[in-house]
mmCIF file of C-alpha atoms in Angstrom:
data_model
loop_
_atom_site.group_PDB
_atom_site.id
_atom_site.type_symbol
_atom_site.label_atom_id
_atom_site.label_comp_id
_atom_site.label_asym_id
_atom_site.label_seq_id
_atom_site.Cartn_x
_atom_site.Cartn_y
_atom_site.Cartn_z
ATOM 1 C CA MET I 177 81.905 153.938 160.275
ATOM 2 C CA ARG I 178 79.973 152.562 157.358
ATOM 3 C CA LYS I 179 76.415 151.339 157.951
ATOM 4 C CA ALA I 180 75.453 147.896 156.943
ATOM 5 C CA ARG I 181 72.397 147.778 154.791
ATOM 6 C CA CYS I 182 69.855 145.119 155.504
ATOM 7 C CA GLY I 183 67.062 144.274 153.102
ATOM 8 C CA LYS I 184 65.387 141.688 151.122
ATOM 9 C CA VAL I 185 67.428 140.302 148.362
ATOM 10 C CA LEU I 186 65.338 139.287 145.376
ATOM 11 C CA GLY I 187 65.817 135.791 144.198
ATOM 12 C CA TRP I 188 68.006 134.722 147.153
ATOM 13 C CA ARG I 189 66.597 131.272 147.054
ATOM 14 C CA TRP I 190 67.837 130.820 143.492
ATOM 15 C CA ARG I 191 71.420 131.929 144.184
ATOM 16 C CA ASP I 192 74.176 129.452 144.971
ATOM 17 C CA ASN I 193 74.822 129.662 148.662
ATOM 18 C CA PRO I 194 76.292 127.121 151.100
ATOM 19 C CA LEU I 195 73.400 127.964 153.614
ATOM 20 C CA ARG I 196 70.638 127.321 150.937
ATOM 21 C CA ARG I 197 68.556 124.242 151.692
ATOM 22 C CA ARG I 198 66.764 122.047 149.238
ATOM 23 C CA SER I 199 63.526 123.341 150.935
ATOM 24 C CA ASP I 200 64.413 126.934 150.098
ATOM 25 C CA VAL I 201 64.616 126.018 146.357
ATOM 26 C CA LEU I 202 61.496 123.823 146.545
ATOM 27 C CA GLU I 203 59.629 126.929 148.245
ATOM 28 C CA ALA I 204 60.761 129.222 145.439
ATOM 29 C CA TRP I 205 59.412 126.815 142.818
ATOM 30 C CA ILE I 206 56.065 126.546 144.661
ATOM 31 C CA VAL I 207 55.796 130.345 144.893
ATOM 32 C CA LEU I 208 56.477 130.659 141.183
ATOM 33 C CA ALA I 209 54.114 127.923 140.205
ATOM 34 C CA SER I 210 51.298 129.135 142.422
ATOM 35 C CA TRP I 211 51.403 132.678 141.073
ATOM 36 C CA ALA I 212 51.541 131.362 137.466
ATOM 37 C CA LEU I 213 48.724 129.050 138.206
ATOM 38 C CA ALA I 214 46.656 131.752 139.975
ATOM 39 C CA ALA I 215 47.105 134.096 136.866
ATOM 40 C CA VAL I 216 45.951 131.365 134.418
ATOM 41 C CA VAL I 217 43.102 130.108 136.593
ATOM 42 C CA ALA I 218 41.921 133.771 137.412
ATOM 43 C CA ALA I 219 41.882 134.657 133.663
ATOM 44 C CA CYS I 220 40.011 131.494 132.702
ATOM 45 C CA ALA I 221 37.443 131.739 135.565
ATOM 46 C CA GLY I 222 36.928 135.447 134.835
ATOM 47 C CA LEU I 223 36.236 134.842 131.129
ATOM 48 C CA LEU I 224 33.923 131.921 131.922
ATOM 49 C CA GLY I 225 32.056 133.972 134.516
ATOM 50 C CA ALA I 226 31.557 136.874 132.183
ATOM 51 C CA GLN I 227 30.368 134.633 129.358
ATOM 52 C CA LEU I 228 27.926 132.812 131.567
ATOM 53 C CA SER I 229 26.556 136.041 132.776
ATOM 54 C CA ALA I 230 26.207 137.427 129.230
ATOM 55 C CA ARG I 231 24.413 134.271 128.060
ATOM 56 C CA ALA I 232 21.984 134.429 131.001
ATOM 57 C CA ALA I 233 21.164 138.029 130.066
ATOM 58 C CA GLU I 234 20.597 136.889 126.403
ATOM 59 C CA ARG I 235 18.329 134.101 127.490
ATOM 60 C CA ASP I 236 16.476 136.571 129.728
ATOM 61 C CA ARG I 237 15.944 139.012 126.713
ATOM 62 C CA ALA I 238 15.026 136.207 124.317
ATOM 63 C CA GLY I 239 12.288 134.778 126.531
ATOM 64 C CA ARG I 240 10.351 138.114 126.684
ATOM 65 C CA GLU I 241 7.781 139.615 124.320
ATOM 66 C CA PRO I 242 6.741 143.198 124.595
ATOM 67 C CA VAL I 243 2.952 143.869 124.640
ATOM 68 C CA SER I 244 0.996 147.084 124.913
ATOM 69 C CA ALA I 245 -1.058 147.178 128.114
ATOM 70 C CA VAL I 246 -3.508 149.557 129.696
ATOM 71 C CA LEU I 247 -3.041 150.683 133.340
ATOM 72 C CA VAL I 248 -6.159 149.851 135.265
ATOM 73 C CA ARG I 249 -5.309 151.218 138.596
ATOM 74 C CA ILE I 250 -2.302 151.926 140.922
ATOM 75 C CA LEU I 251 -2.205 149.645 143.869
ATOM 76 C CA PRO I 252 -1.839 151.299 147.379
ATOM 77 C CA GLY I 253 1.674 151.558 148.730
ATOM 78 C CA GLY I 254 3.194 153.831 146.144
ATOM 79 C CA ALA I 255 3.315 156.809 148.491
ATOM 80 C CA PRO I 256 6.375 157.820 150.388
ATOM 81 C CA ASP I 257 7.263 155.678 153.388
ATOM 82 C CA ALA I 258 5.840 157.090 156.526
ATOM 83 C CA VAL I 259 8.856 156.244 158.763
ATOM 84 C CA SER I 260 11.791 157.133 156.445
ATOM 85 C CA GLY I 261 10.131 159.599 154.075
ATOM 86 C CA VAL I 262 11.807 157.858 151.138
ATOM 87 C CA ARG I 263 9.924 158.062 147.869
ATOM 88 C CA TYR I 264 10.172 154.942 145.821
ATOM 89 C CA ASP I 265 10.610 155.259 142.085
ATOM 90 C CA ARG I 266 8.378 152.270 141.271
ATOM 91 C CA ALA I 267 4.739 151.466 142.204
ATOM 92 C CA LEU I 268 2.606 148.334 141.711
ATOM 93 C CA ALA I 269 -0.205 148.563 139.299
ATOM 94 C CA THR I 270 -2.905 146.330 137.765
ATOM 95 C CA VAL I 271 -2.648 146.257 133.952
ATOM 96 C CA ARG I 272 -4.780 144.743 131.200
ATOM 97 C CA TRP I 273 -3.554 143.545 127.802
ATOM 98 C CA ARG I 274 -4.412 140.988 125.004
ATOM 99 C CA ASP I 275 -2.192 137.942 124.478
ATOM 100 C CA ALA I 276 -1.158 136.543 121.046
ATOM 101 C CA ASN I 277 -4.570 134.710 120.819
ATOM 102 C CA GLY I 278 -6.485 137.981 121.467
ATOM 103 C CA THR I 279 -7.597 136.820 124.911
ATOM 104 C CA GLY I 280 -7.743 139.639 127.470
ATOM 105 C CA GLN I 281 -5.270 139.175 130.318
ATOM 106 C CA THR I 282 -4.883 141.030 133.702
ATOM 107 C CA GLY I 283 -1.873 141.173 135.921
ATOM 108 C CA THR I 284 0.253 143.218 138.311
ATOM 109 C CA MET I 285 3.504 144.871 137.316
ATOM 110 C CA GLU I 286 5.751 147.829 138.441
ATOM 111 C CA VAL I 287 5.216 151.270 136.913
ATOM 112 C CA THR I 288 6.336 154.734 137.688
ATOM 113 C CA PRO I 289 4.387 156.441 140.584
ATOM 114 C CA THR I 290 3.335 159.221 138.200
ATOM 115 C CA ALA I 291 1.460 156.835 135.830
ATOM 116 C CA ARG I 292 -2.258 157.350 135.739
ATOM 117 C CA ALA I 293 -5.132 154.888 135.188
ATOM 118 C CA GLY I 294 -6.122 154.522 131.572
ATOM 119 C CA SER I 295 -2.620 155.341 130.259
ATOM 120 C CA GLY I 296 -0.784 152.925 128.004
ATOM 121 C CA VAL I 297 2.360 151.047 129.303
ATOM 122 C CA ARG I 298 4.759 148.471 127.845
ATOM 123 C CA ALA I 299 4.504 145.204 129.577
ATOM 124 C CA TRP I 300 6.654 142.032 128.972
ATOM 125 C CA THR I 301 5.246 138.533 128.729
ATOM 126 C CA ASP I 302 6.610 135.076 128.294
ATOM 127 C CA GLY I 303 4.483 134.259 125.228
ATOM 128 C CA HIS I 304 2.029 132.272 127.333
ATOM 129 C CA GLY I 305 0.190 135.256 128.920
ATOM 130 C CA ARG I 306 2.269 135.541 132.091
ATOM 131 C CA LEU I 307 3.771 138.931 133.098
ATOM 132 C CA LEU I 308 7.484 139.146 133.464
ATOM 133 C CA HIS I 309 9.738 141.931 134.648
ATOM 134 C CA LYS I 310 11.467 144.168 132.144
ATOM 135 C CA PRO I 311 14.465 142.506 130.589
ATOM 136 C CA VAL I 312 17.952 143.602 131.400
ATOM 137 C CA GLY I 313 19.281 146.401 129.066
ATOM 138 C CA PRO I 314 22.579 146.133 127.290
ATOM 139 C CA ALA I 315 24.450 148.414 129.674
ATOM 140 C CA GLU I 316 23.258 146.528 132.793
ATOM 141 C CA ALA I 317 24.090 143.222 131.123
ATOM 142 C CA THR I 318 27.575 144.340 130.349
ATOM 143 C CA THR I 319 28.043 145.589 133.942
ATOM 144 C CA ARG I 320 26.765 142.348 135.273
ATOM 145 C CA ALA I 321 29.068 140.374 133.057
ATOM 146 C CA VAL I 322 32.187 142.442 134.154
ATOM 147 C CA LEU I 323 31.309 142.073 137.824
ATOM 148 C CA ALA I 324 30.631 138.318 137.471
ATOM 149 C CA GLY I 325 33.884 137.831 135.585
ATOM 150 C CA THR I 326 35.900 139.896 138.145
ATOM 151 C CA GLY I 327 34.398 138.044 141.078
ATOM 152 C CA ALA I 328 34.933 134.625 139.541
ATOM 153 C CA GLY I 329 38.537 135.560 138.590
ATOM 154 C CA LEU I 330 39.419 136.913 141.972
ATOM 155 C CA ALA I 331 37.970 133.865 143.743
ATOM 156 C CA ALA I 332 39.709 131.387 141.542
ATOM 157 C CA GLY I 333 43.009 133.267 141.697
ATOM 158 C CA LEU I 334 42.952 133.633 145.466
ATOM 159 C CA THR I 335 41.920 129.920 145.929
ATOM 160 C CA ALA I 336 45.117 128.989 143.789
ATOM 161 C CA LEU I 337 47.281 131.264 145.893
ATOM 162 C CA ALA I 338 45.871 129.854 149.096
ATOM 163 C CA GLY I 339 46.668 126.303 147.905
ATOM 164 C CA GLY I 340 50.200 127.304 147.118
ATOM 165 C CA ARG I 341 50.546 128.876 150.573
ATOM 166 C CA LEU I 342 49.339 125.644 152.202
ATOM 167 C CA VAL I 343 51.863 123.589 150.211
ATOM 168 C CA ARG I 344 54.644 126.097 151.208
ATOM 169 C CA LEU I 345 53.720 125.804 154.911
ATOM 170 C CA ARG I 346 53.909 122.044 154.702
ATOM 171 C CA VAL I 347 57.379 122.308 153.143
ATOM 172 C CA GLN I 348 58.508 124.780 155.760
ATOM 173 C CA ARG I 349 57.253 122.620 158.602
ATOM 174 C CA ARG I 350 59.138 119.562 157.200
ATOM 175 C CA ALA I 351 62.285 121.706 156.869
ATOM 176 C CA THR I 352 62.014 122.898 160.480
ATOM 177 C CA GLU I 353 61.416 119.324 161.678
ATOM 178 C CA ALA I 354 64.549 118.194 159.805
ATOM 179 C CA TRP I 355 66.501 121.100 161.201
ATOM 180 C CA GLY I 356 65.385 120.229 164.782
ATOM 181 C CA ALA I 357 66.340 116.593 164.210
ATOM 182 C CA ALA I 358 69.836 117.607 163.039
ATOM 183 C CA TRP I 359 70.282 119.798 166.140
ATOM 184 C CA GLU I 360 69.255 116.921 168.343
ATOM 185 C CA ARG I 361 71.966 114.676 166.698
ATOM 186 C CA ILE I 362 74.641 117.405 167.038
ATOM 187 C CA ASP I 363 73.631 118.327 170.577
ATOM 188 C CA GLY I 364 73.827 114.673 171.601
ATOM 189 C CA ARG I 365 77.457 114.478 170.407
ATOM 190 C CA TRP I 366 78.337 117.514 172.482
ATOM 191 C CA GLY I 367 76.804 115.930 175.605
ATOM 192 C CA HIS I 368 74.358 118.778 176.081
ATOM 193 C CA THR I 369 70.604 118.928 176.004
ATOM 194 C CA ALA I 370 68.719 121.905 174.625
ATOM 195 C CA GLY I 371 66.352 123.752 176.805
#
């Protein structure tokens, strides 16, 4: 005896079939449209997210000026953590530098724990004498842009797919209600009640 093969038939909603309902065709169009929309929206959102992240990194670099500073002293707290024993790769230190006007400035910044008082360090200022953190390097800026673009693209694409799924559920519910109403009409003709 030959076994019957059961499985999904691709494109069954598109094929001409006497059992195919209008809602089946409508669902097929909704699935196709939601996947196409998700692809376009994800690509656009990904590119936009990456561009915005890259511009933010450029603004961050543009607003910083390097200055030569002298390390005055390392602030306490750069030793290994007593509980976990973790050694941190950065320590806080007080530094002194001269701004563009030649006025002496003092501030706190992160340095390596091996730095010693009196040694020269590179500090970054905003041009008004305020210390800022080191700007993002090109490799880190690229990584951030890729991650921002990927996250934005995934979020936008999944949102479009979720919207398509909600529309499909609405169409399926209406089709089920219509099917139930048709059964009620037929069942009434036969003189039986369901359930």
